[in-house]
Amino acid sequence: MEGDWDRVKAQIAQMLDSRVTPLEQELEQQRALIGQLTKAIQLLSESLTASPSQTLAKPAMKAKPKQHPPTSSAGKATNNNANES
């Protein structure tokens, strides 16, 4: 009877091991994926916190010389009014 019980215990242990091993592998894969995602989020966070002052300031500085002041049309209107008087 003890021999039968030992055989049953061995079969149960083997069955459990066969289920645990794939789960352990999946867990390790998911941990690796979590690590990669964490690194990607950190890089994204660093780039977002560093770039607003740098990227927004540079285009604004470049855009200002390209913009023409709206006073040119107002000045023409003033000159037209002066000519009419």
PDB file of N, CA and C in Angstrom:
ATOM      1  N   MET A   1       0.822  -1.194   0.000  1.00  0.00           N
ATOM      2  CA  MET A   1       0.000   0.000   0.000  1.00  0.00           C
ATOM      3  C   MET A   1       0.867   1.259   0.000  1.00  0.00           C
ATOM      4  N   GLU A   2       1.967   1.215   0.774  1.00  0.00           N
ATOM      5  CA  GLU A   2       2.849   2.376   0.799  1.00  0.00           C
ATOM      6  C   GLU A   2       3.478   2.619  -0.563  1.00  0.00           C
ATOM      7  N   GLY A   3       3.803   1.541  -1.254  1.00  0.00           N
ATOM      8  CA  GLY A   3       4.388   1.667  -2.596  1.00  0.00           C
ATOM      9  C   GLY A   3       3.426   2.327  -3.567  1.00  0.00           C
ATOM     10  N   ASP A   4       2.151   1.994  -3.441  1.00  0.00           N
ATOM     11  CA  ASP A   4       1.143   2.614  -4.299  1.00  0.00           C
ATOM     12  C   ASP A   4       1.014   4.108  -3.982  1.00  0.00           C
ATOM     13  N   TRP A   5       1.045   4.417  -2.686  1.00  0.00           N
ATOM     14  CA  TRP A   5       0.926   5.819  -2.266  1.00  0.00           C
ATOM     15  C   TRP A   5       2.130   6.623  -2.747  1.00  0.00           C
ATOM     16  N   ASP A   6       3.306   6.078  -2.655  1.00  0.00           N
ATOM     17  CA  ASP A   6       4.504   6.755  -3.140  1.00  0.00           C
ATOM     18  C   ASP A   6       4.421   6.983  -4.654  1.00  0.00           C
ATOM     19  N   ARG A   7       3.903   6.001  -5.365  1.00  0.00           N
ATOM     20  CA  ARG A   7       3.758   6.131  -6.816  1.00  0.00           C
ATOM     21  C   ARG A   7       2.748   7.232  -7.155  1.00  0.00           C
ATOM     22  N   VAL A   8       1.650   7.293  -6.427  1.00  0.00           N
ATOM     23  CA  VAL A   8       0.638   8.332  -6.649  1.00  0.00           C
ATOM     24  C   VAL A   8       1.222   9.708  -6.342  1.00  0.00           C
ATOM     25  N   LYS A   9       1.959   9.812  -5.233  1.00  0.00           N
ATOM     26  CA  LYS A   9       2.591  11.094  -4.885  1.00  0.00           C
ATOM     27  C   LYS A   9       3.574  11.520  -5.968  1.00  0.00           C
ATOM     28  N   ALA A  10       4.330  10.589  -6.499  1.00  0.00           N
ATOM     29  CA  ALA A  10       5.291  10.904  -7.557  1.00  0.00           C
ATOM     30  C   ALA A  10       4.570  11.375  -8.822  1.00  0.00           C
ATOM     31  N   GLN A  11       3.464  10.742  -9.148  1.00  0.00           N
ATOM     32  CA  GLN A  11       2.695  11.147 -10.327  1.00  0.00           C
ATOM     33  C   GLN A  11       2.102  12.544 -10.142  1.00  0.00           C
ATOM     34  N   ILE A  12       1.607  12.803  -8.940  1.00  0.00           N
ATOM     35  CA  ILE A  12       1.044  14.130  -8.641  1.00  0.00           C
ATOM     36  C   ILE A  12       2.139  15.189  -8.729  1.00  0.00           C
ATOM     37  N   ALA A  13       3.298  14.894  -8.160  1.00  0.00           N
ATOM     38  CA  ALA A  13       4.409  15.841  -8.201  1.00  0.00           C
ATOM     39  C   ALA A  13       4.845  16.103  -9.639  1.00  0.00           C
ATOM     40  N   GLN A  14       4.913  15.063 -10.447  1.00  0.00           N
ATOM     41  CA  GLN A  14       5.303  15.215 -11.846  1.00  0.00           C
ATOM     42  C   GLN A  14       4.269  16.054 -12.602  1.00  0.00           C
ATOM     43  N   MET A  15       2.993  15.810 -12.346  1.00  0.00           N
ATOM     44  CA  MET A  15       1.935  16.565 -13.007  1.00  0.00           C
ATOM     45  C   MET A  15       2.005  18.042 -12.608  1.00  0.00           C
ATOM     46  N   LEU A  16       2.210  18.298 -11.322  1.00  0.00           N
ATOM     47  CA  LEU A  16       2.304  19.683 -10.863  1.00  0.00           C
ATOM     48  C   LEU A  16       3.528  20.378 -11.447  1.00  0.00           C
ATOM     49  N   ASP A  17       4.656  19.677 -11.495  1.00  0.00           N
ATOM     50  CA  ASP A  17       5.866  20.248 -12.090  1.00  0.00           C
ATOM     51  C   ASP A  17       5.653  20.586 -13.559  1.00  0.00           C
ATOM     52  N   SER A  18       4.944  19.719 -14.262  1.00  0.00           N
ATOM     53  CA  SER A  18       4.711  19.974 -15.687  1.00  0.00           C
ATOM     54  C   SER A  18       3.838  21.208 -15.900  1.00  0.00           C
ATOM     55  N   ARG A  19       3.030  21.544 -14.932  1.00  0.00           N
ATOM     56  CA  ARG A  19       2.206  22.756 -15.028  1.00  0.00           C
ATOM     57  C   ARG A  19       2.960  23.986 -14.540  1.00  0.00           C
ATOM     58  N   VAL A  20       3.809  23.808 -13.552  1.00  0.00           N
ATOM     59  CA  VAL A  20       4.515  24.936 -12.952  1.00  0.00           C
ATOM     60  C   VAL A  20       5.589  25.485 -13.888  1.00  0.00           C
ATOM     61  N   THR A  21       6.312  24.617 -14.565  1.00  0.00           N
ATOM     62  CA  THR A  21       7.422  25.063 -15.411  1.00  0.00           C
ATOM     63  C   THR A  21       6.970  26.054 -16.488  1.00  0.00           C
ATOM     64  N   PRO A  22       5.920  25.779 -17.254  1.00  0.00           N
ATOM     65  CA  PRO A  22       5.477  26.778 -18.240  1.00  0.00           C
ATOM     66  C   PRO A  22       5.010  28.082 -17.590  1.00  0.00           C
ATOM     67  N   LEU A  23       4.392  27.969 -16.430  1.00  0.00           N
ATOM     68  CA  LEU A  23       3.951  29.179 -15.730  1.00  0.00           C
ATOM     69  C   LEU A  23       5.138  30.009 -15.267  1.00  0.00           C
ATOM     70  N   GLU A  24       6.194  29.345 -14.802  1.00  0.00           N
ATOM     71  CA  GLU A  24       7.400  30.067 -14.398  1.00  0.00           C
ATOM     72  C   GLU A  24       8.040  30.762 -15.591  1.00  0.00           C
ATOM     73  N   GLN A  25       8.061  30.083 -16.736  1.00  0.00           N
ATOM     74  CA  GLN A  25       8.624  30.686 -17.945  1.00  0.00           C
ATOM     75  C   GLN A  25       7.804  31.894 -18.384  1.00  0.00           C
ATOM     76  N   GLU A  26       6.501  31.768 -18.330  1.00  0.00           N
ATOM     77  CA  GLU A  26       5.634  32.891 -18.694  1.00  0.00           C
ATOM     78  C   GLU A  26       5.830  34.056 -17.731  1.00  0.00           C
ATOM     79  N   LEU A  27       5.977  33.750 -16.458  1.00  0.00           N
ATOM     80  CA  LEU A  27       6.213  34.789 -15.463  1.00  0.00           C
ATOM     81  C   LEU A  27       7.512  35.532 -15.751  1.00  0.00           C
ATOM     82  N   GLU A  28       8.565  34.807 -16.090  1.00  0.00           N
ATOM     83  CA  GLU A  28       9.846  35.443 -16.406  1.00  0.00           C
ATOM     84  C   GLU A  28       9.736  36.310 -17.654  1.00  0.00           C
ATOM     85  N   GLN A  29       8.997  35.848 -18.648  1.00  0.00           N
ATOM     86  CA  GLN A  29       8.796  36.647 -19.858  1.00  0.00           C
ATOM     87  C   GLN A  29       8.039  37.931 -19.541  1.00  0.00           C
ATOM     88  N   GLN A  30       7.037  37.809 -18.695  1.00  0.00           N
ATOM     89  CA  GLN A  30       6.262  38.995 -18.342  1.00  0.00           C
ATOM     90  C   GLN A  30       7.080  39.958 -17.491  1.00  0.00           C
ATOM     91  N   ARG A  31       7.929  39.439 -16.626  1.00  0.00           N
ATOM     92  CA  ARG A  31       8.815  40.307 -15.845  1.00  0.00           C
ATOM     93  C   ARG A  31       9.777  41.052 -16.763  1.00  0.00           C
ATOM     94  N   ALA A  32      10.305  40.359 -17.768  1.00  0.00           N
ATOM     95  CA  ALA A  32      11.202  41.002 -18.728  1.00  0.00           C
ATOM     96  C   ALA A  32      10.462  42.083 -19.507  1.00  0.00           C
ATOM     97  N   LEU A  33       9.240  41.798 -19.910  1.00  0.00           N
ATOM     98  CA  LEU A  33       8.435  42.776 -20.628  1.00  0.00           C
ATOM     99  C   LEU A  33       8.132  43.988 -19.752  1.00  0.00           C
ATOM    100  N   ILE A  34       7.820  43.744 -18.503  1.00  0.00           N
ATOM    101  CA  ILE A  34       7.570  44.842 -17.563  1.00  0.00           C
ATOM    102  C   ILE A  34       8.822  45.694 -17.411  1.00  0.00           C
ATOM    103  N   GLY A  35       9.979  45.059 -17.338  1.00  0.00           N
ATOM    104  CA  GLY A  35      11.235  45.802 -17.252  1.00  0.00           C
ATOM    105  C   GLY A  35      11.465  46.664 -18.476  1.00  0.00           C
ATOM    106  N   GLN A  36      11.193  46.124 -19.657  1.00  0.00           N
ATOM    107  CA  GLN A  36      11.358  46.894 -20.891  1.00  0.00           C
ATOM    108  C   GLN A  36      10.383  48.061 -20.943  1.00  0.00           C
ATOM    109  N   LEU A  37       9.149  47.816 -20.550  1.00  0.00           N
ATOM    110  CA  LEU A  37       8.153  48.882 -20.544  1.00  0.00           C
ATOM    111  C   LEU A  37       8.502  49.965 -19.529  1.00  0.00           C
ATOM    112  N   THR A  38       9.022  49.559 -18.393  1.00  0.00           N
ATOM    113  CA  THR A  38       9.427  50.524 -17.374  1.00  0.00           C
ATOM    114  C   THR A  38      10.535  51.422 -17.901  1.00  0.00           C
ATOM    115  N   LYS A  39      11.523  50.831 -18.569  1.00  0.00           N
ATOM    116  CA  LYS A  39      12.613  51.626 -19.149  1.00  0.00           C
ATOM    117  C   LYS A  39      12.081  52.575 -20.214  1.00  0.00           C
ATOM    118  N   ALA A  40      11.174  52.092 -21.049  1.00  0.00           N
ATOM    119  CA  ALA A  40      10.609  52.936 -22.102  1.00  0.00           C
ATOM    120  C   ALA A  40       9.818  54.099 -21.505  1.00  0.00           C
ATOM    121  N   ILE A  41       9.074  53.836 -20.454  1.00  0.00           N
ATOM    122  CA  ILE A  41       8.301  54.892 -19.797  1.00  0.00           C
ATOM    123  C   ILE A  41       9.234  55.911 -19.160  1.00  0.00           C
ATOM    124  N   GLN A  42      10.309  55.455 -18.548  1.00  0.00           N
ATOM    125  CA  GLN A  42      11.272  56.373 -17.951  1.00  0.00           C
ATOM    126  C   GLN A  42      11.910  57.258 -19.012  1.00  0.00           C
ATOM    127  N   LEU A  43      12.305  56.675 -20.140  1.00  0.00           N
ATOM    128  CA  LEU A  43      12.891  57.465 -21.221  1.00  0.00           C
ATOM    129  C   LEU A  43      11.892  58.473 -21.766  1.00  0.00           C
ATOM    130  N   LEU A  44      10.662  58.048 -21.944  1.00  0.00           N
ATOM    131  CA  LEU A  44       9.629  58.948 -22.432  1.00  0.00           C
ATOM    132  C   LEU A  44       9.373  60.071 -21.440  1.00  0.00           C
ATOM    133  N   SER A  45       9.315  59.736 -20.180  1.00  0.00           N
ATOM    134  CA  SER A  45       9.094  60.736 -19.145  1.00  0.00           C
ATOM    135  C   SER A  45      10.232  61.747 -19.113  1.00  0.00           C
ATOM    136  N   GLU A  46      11.465  61.253 -19.215  1.00  0.00           N
ATOM    137  CA  GLU A  46      12.619  62.156 -19.224  1.00  0.00           C
ATOM    138  C   GLU A  46      12.592  63.062 -20.442  1.00  0.00           C
ATOM    139  N   SER A  47      12.253  62.521 -21.589  1.00  0.00           N
ATOM    140  CA  SER A  47      12.236  63.344 -22.797  1.00  0.00           C
ATOM    141  C   SER A  47      11.102  64.361 -22.753  1.00  0.00           C
ATOM    142  N   LEU A  48       9.976  63.995 -22.165  1.00  0.00           N
ATOM    143  CA  LEU A  48       8.863  64.938 -22.079  1.00  0.00           C
ATOM    144  C   LEU A  48       9.129  66.037 -21.064  1.00  0.00           C
ATOM    145  N   THR A  49       9.790  65.715 -19.980  1.00  0.00           N
ATOM    146  CA  THR A  49      10.070  66.748 -18.982  1.00  0.00           C
ATOM    147  C   THR A  49      11.215  67.634 -19.425  1.00  0.00           C
ATOM    148  N   ALA A  50      12.128  67.133 -20.235  1.00  0.00           N
ATOM    149  CA  ALA A  50      13.269  67.923 -20.680  1.00  0.00           C
ATOM    150  C   ALA A  50      12.933  68.732 -21.920  1.00  0.00           C
ATOM    151  N   SER A  51      12.072  68.248 -22.778  1.00  0.00           N
ATOM    152  CA  SER A  51      11.888  68.870 -24.077  1.00  0.00           C
ATOM    153  C   SER A  51      10.941  70.067 -24.134  1.00  0.00           C
ATOM    154  N   PRO A  52       9.943  70.226 -23.290  1.00  0.00           N
ATOM    155  CA  PRO A  52       9.049  71.362 -23.495  1.00  0.00           C
ATOM    156  C   PRO A  52       9.764  72.705 -23.496  1.00  0.00           C
ATOM    157  N   SER A  53      10.670  72.937 -22.595  1.00  0.00           N
ATOM    158  CA  SER A  53      11.368  74.217 -22.573  1.00  0.00           C
ATOM    159  C   SER A  53      12.310  74.339 -23.753  1.00  0.00           C
ATOM    160  N   GLN A  54      12.903  73.239 -24.159  1.00  0.00           N
ATOM    161  CA  GLN A  54      13.847  73.281 -25.270  1.00  0.00           C
ATOM    162  C   GLN A  54      13.116  73.330 -26.607  1.00  0.00           C
ATOM    163  N   THR A  55      12.189  72.446 -26.818  1.00  0.00           N
ATOM    164  CA  THR A  55      11.550  72.370 -28.131  1.00  0.00           C
ATOM    165  C   THR A  55      10.552  73.498 -28.348  1.00  0.00           C
ATOM    166  N   LEU A  56       9.891  73.954 -27.320  1.00  0.00           N
ATOM    167  CA  LEU A  56       8.942  75.038 -27.510  1.00  0.00           C
ATOM    168  C   LEU A  56       9.643  76.379 -27.641  1.00  0.00           C
ATOM    169  N   ALA A  57      10.756  76.560 -26.959  1.00  0.00           N
ATOM    170  CA  ALA A  57      11.461  77.831 -27.025  1.00  0.00           C
ATOM    171  C   ALA A  57      12.105  78.019 -28.388  1.00  0.00           C
ATOM    172  N   LYS A  58      12.691  76.988 -28.939  1.00  0.00           N
ATOM    173  CA  LYS A  58      13.382  77.121 -30.215  1.00  0.00           C
ATOM    174  C   LYS A  58      12.422  77.436 -31.362  1.00  0.00           C
ATOM    175  N   PRO A  59      11.322  76.708 -31.536  1.00  0.00           N
ATOM    176  CA  PRO A  59      10.426  77.064 -32.632  1.00  0.00           C
ATOM    177  C   PRO A  59       9.807  78.444 -32.445  1.00  0.00           C
ATOM    178  N   ALA A  60       9.524  78.828 -31.218  1.00  0.00           N
ATOM    179  CA  ALA A  60       8.951  80.144 -30.987  1.00  0.00           C
ATOM    180  C   ALA A  60       9.941  81.221 -31.393  1.00  0.00           C
ATOM    181  N   MET A  61      11.212  80.997 -31.108  1.00  0.00           N
ATOM    182  CA  MET A  61      12.227  81.969 -31.484  1.00  0.00           C
ATOM    183  C   MET A  61      12.379  82.003 -33.005  1.00  0.00           C
ATOM    184  N   LYS A  62      12.288  80.871 -33.651  1.00  0.00           N
ATOM    185  CA  LYS A  62      12.400  80.828 -35.099  1.00  0.00           C
ATOM    186  C   LYS A  62      11.150  81.413 -35.752  1.00  0.00           C
ATOM    187  N   ALA A  63      10.015  81.243 -35.129  1.00  0.00           N
ATOM    188  CA  ALA A  63       8.767  81.698 -35.722  1.00  0.00           C
ATOM    189  C   ALA A  63       8.615  83.212 -35.620  1.00  0.00           C
ATOM    190  N   LYS A  64       9.163  83.828 -34.608  1.00  0.00           N
ATOM    191  CA  LYS A  64       8.986  85.264 -34.421  1.00  0.00           C
ATOM    192  C   LYS A  64       9.556  86.086 -35.579  1.00  0.00           C
ATOM    193  N   PRO A  65      10.774  85.835 -36.057  1.00  0.00           N
ATOM    194  CA  PRO A  65      11.273  86.642 -37.173  1.00  0.00           C
ATOM    195  C   PRO A  65      10.454  86.452 -38.449  1.00  0.00           C
ATOM    196  N   LYS A  66       9.823  85.306 -38.628  1.00  0.00           N
ATOM    197  CA  LYS A  66       9.042  85.049 -39.827  1.00  0.00           C
ATOM    198  C   LYS A  66       7.702  85.785 -39.792  1.00  0.00           C
ATOM    199  N   GLN A  67       7.219  86.109 -38.617  1.00  0.00           N
ATOM    200  CA  GLN A  67       5.920  86.767 -38.500  1.00  0.00           C
ATOM    201  C   GLN A  67       6.060  88.252 -38.843  1.00  0.00           C
ATOM    202  N   HIS A  68       5.092  88.754 -39.584  1.00  0.00           N
ATOM    203  CA  HIS A  68       5.076  90.178 -39.894  1.00  0.00           C
ATOM    204  C   HIS A  68       4.117  90.861 -38.935  1.00  0.00           C
ATOM    205  N   PRO A  69       4.480  91.989 -38.438  1.00  0.00           N
ATOM    206  CA  PRO A  69       3.592  92.672 -37.487  1.00  0.00           C
ATOM    207  C   PRO A  69       2.306  93.105 -38.183  1.00  0.00           C
ATOM    208  N   PRO A  70       1.189  93.036 -37.506  1.00  0.00           N
ATOM    209  CA  PRO A  70      -0.097  93.407 -38.107  1.00  0.00           C
ATOM    210  C   PRO A  70      -0.251  94.914 -38.281  1.00  0.00           C
ATOM    211  N   THR A  71       0.738  95.693 -37.869  1.00  0.00           N
ATOM    212  CA  THR A  71       0.625  97.150 -37.967  1.00  0.00           C
ATOM    213  C   THR A  71       0.751  97.636 -39.398  1.00  0.00           C
ATOM    214  N   SER A  72       1.264  96.810 -40.310  1.00  0.00           N
ATOM    215  CA  SER A  72       1.430  97.260 -41.692  1.00  0.00           C
ATOM    216  C   SER A  72       0.073  97.574 -42.324  1.00  0.00           C
ATOM    217  N   SER A  73      -0.943  96.778 -42.083  1.00  0.00           N
ATOM    218  CA  SER A  73      -2.268  97.065 -42.632  1.00  0.00           C
ATOM    219  C   SER A  73      -2.901  98.240 -41.889  1.00  0.00           C
ATOM    220  N   ALA A  74      -2.634  98.347 -40.615  1.00  0.00           N
ATOM    221  CA  ALA A  74      -3.168  99.471 -39.848  1.00  0.00           C
ATOM    222  C   ALA A  74      -2.507 100.760 -40.306  1.00  0.00           C
ATOM    223  N   GLY A  75      -1.231 100.689 -40.612  1.00  0.00           N
ATOM    224  CA  GLY A  75      -0.518 101.874 -41.095  1.00  0.00           C
ATOM    225  C   GLY A  75      -1.061 102.328 -42.432  1.00  0.00           C
ATOM    226  N   LYS A  76      -1.414 101.394 -43.307  1.00  0.00           N
ATOM    227  CA  LYS A  76      -1.990 101.748 -44.599  1.00  0.00           C
ATOM    228  C   LYS A  76      -3.342 102.411 -44.406  1.00  0.00           C
ATOM    229  N   ALA A  77      -4.106 101.909 -43.475  1.00  0.00           N
ATOM    230  CA  ALA A  77      -5.411 102.504 -43.216  1.00  0.00           C
ATOM    231  C   ALA A  77      -5.239 103.920 -42.702  1.00  0.00           C
ATOM    232  N   THR A  78      -4.231 104.144 -41.881  1.00  0.00           N
ATOM    233  CA  THR A  78      -3.980 105.479 -41.351  1.00  0.00           C
ATOM    234  C   THR A  78      -3.551 106.404 -42.478  1.00  0.00           C
ATOM    235  N   ASN A  79      -2.707 105.917 -43.370  1.00  0.00           N
ATOM    236  CA  ASN A  79      -2.257 106.734 -44.493  1.00  0.00           C
ATOM    237  C   ASN A  79      -3.416 107.050 -45.432  1.00  0.00           C
ATOM    238  N   ASN A  80      -4.289 106.084 -45.643  1.00  0.00           N
ATOM    239  CA  ASN A  80      -5.445 106.330 -46.493  1.00  0.00           C
ATOM    240  C   ASN A  80      -6.349 107.382 -45.879  1.00  0.00           C
ATOM    241  N   ASN A  81      -6.518 107.329 -44.583  1.00  0.00           N
ATOM    242  CA  ASN A  81      -7.335 108.327 -43.902  1.00  0.00           C
ATOM    243  C   ASN A  81      -6.686 109.691 -44.005  1.00  0.00           C
ATOM    244  N   ALA A  82      -5.367 109.733 -43.922  1.00  0.00           N
ATOM    245  CA  ALA A  82      -4.660 111.006 -44.006  1.00  0.00           C
ATOM    246  C   ALA A  82      -4.776 111.574 -45.413  1.00  0.00           C
ATOM    247  N   ASN A  83      -4.765 110.737 -46.421  1.00  0.00           N
ATOM    248  CA  ASN A  83      -4.875 111.206 -47.797  1.00  0.00           C
ATOM    249  C   ASN A  83      -6.280 111.721 -48.097  1.00  0.00           C
ATOM    250  N   GLU A  84      -7.282 111.135 -47.468  1.00  0.00           N
ATOM    251  CA  GLU A  84      -8.652 111.554 -47.699  1.00  0.00           C
ATOM    252  C   GLU A  84      -8.936 112.907 -47.076  1.00  0.00           C
ATOM    253  N   SER A  85      -8.234 113.310 -46.048  1.00  0.00           N
ATOM    254  CA  SER A  85      -8.523 114.551 -45.344  1.00  0.00           C
ATOM    255  C   SER A  85      -8.116 115.753 -46.113  1.00  0.00           C
TER     256      SER A  85
END
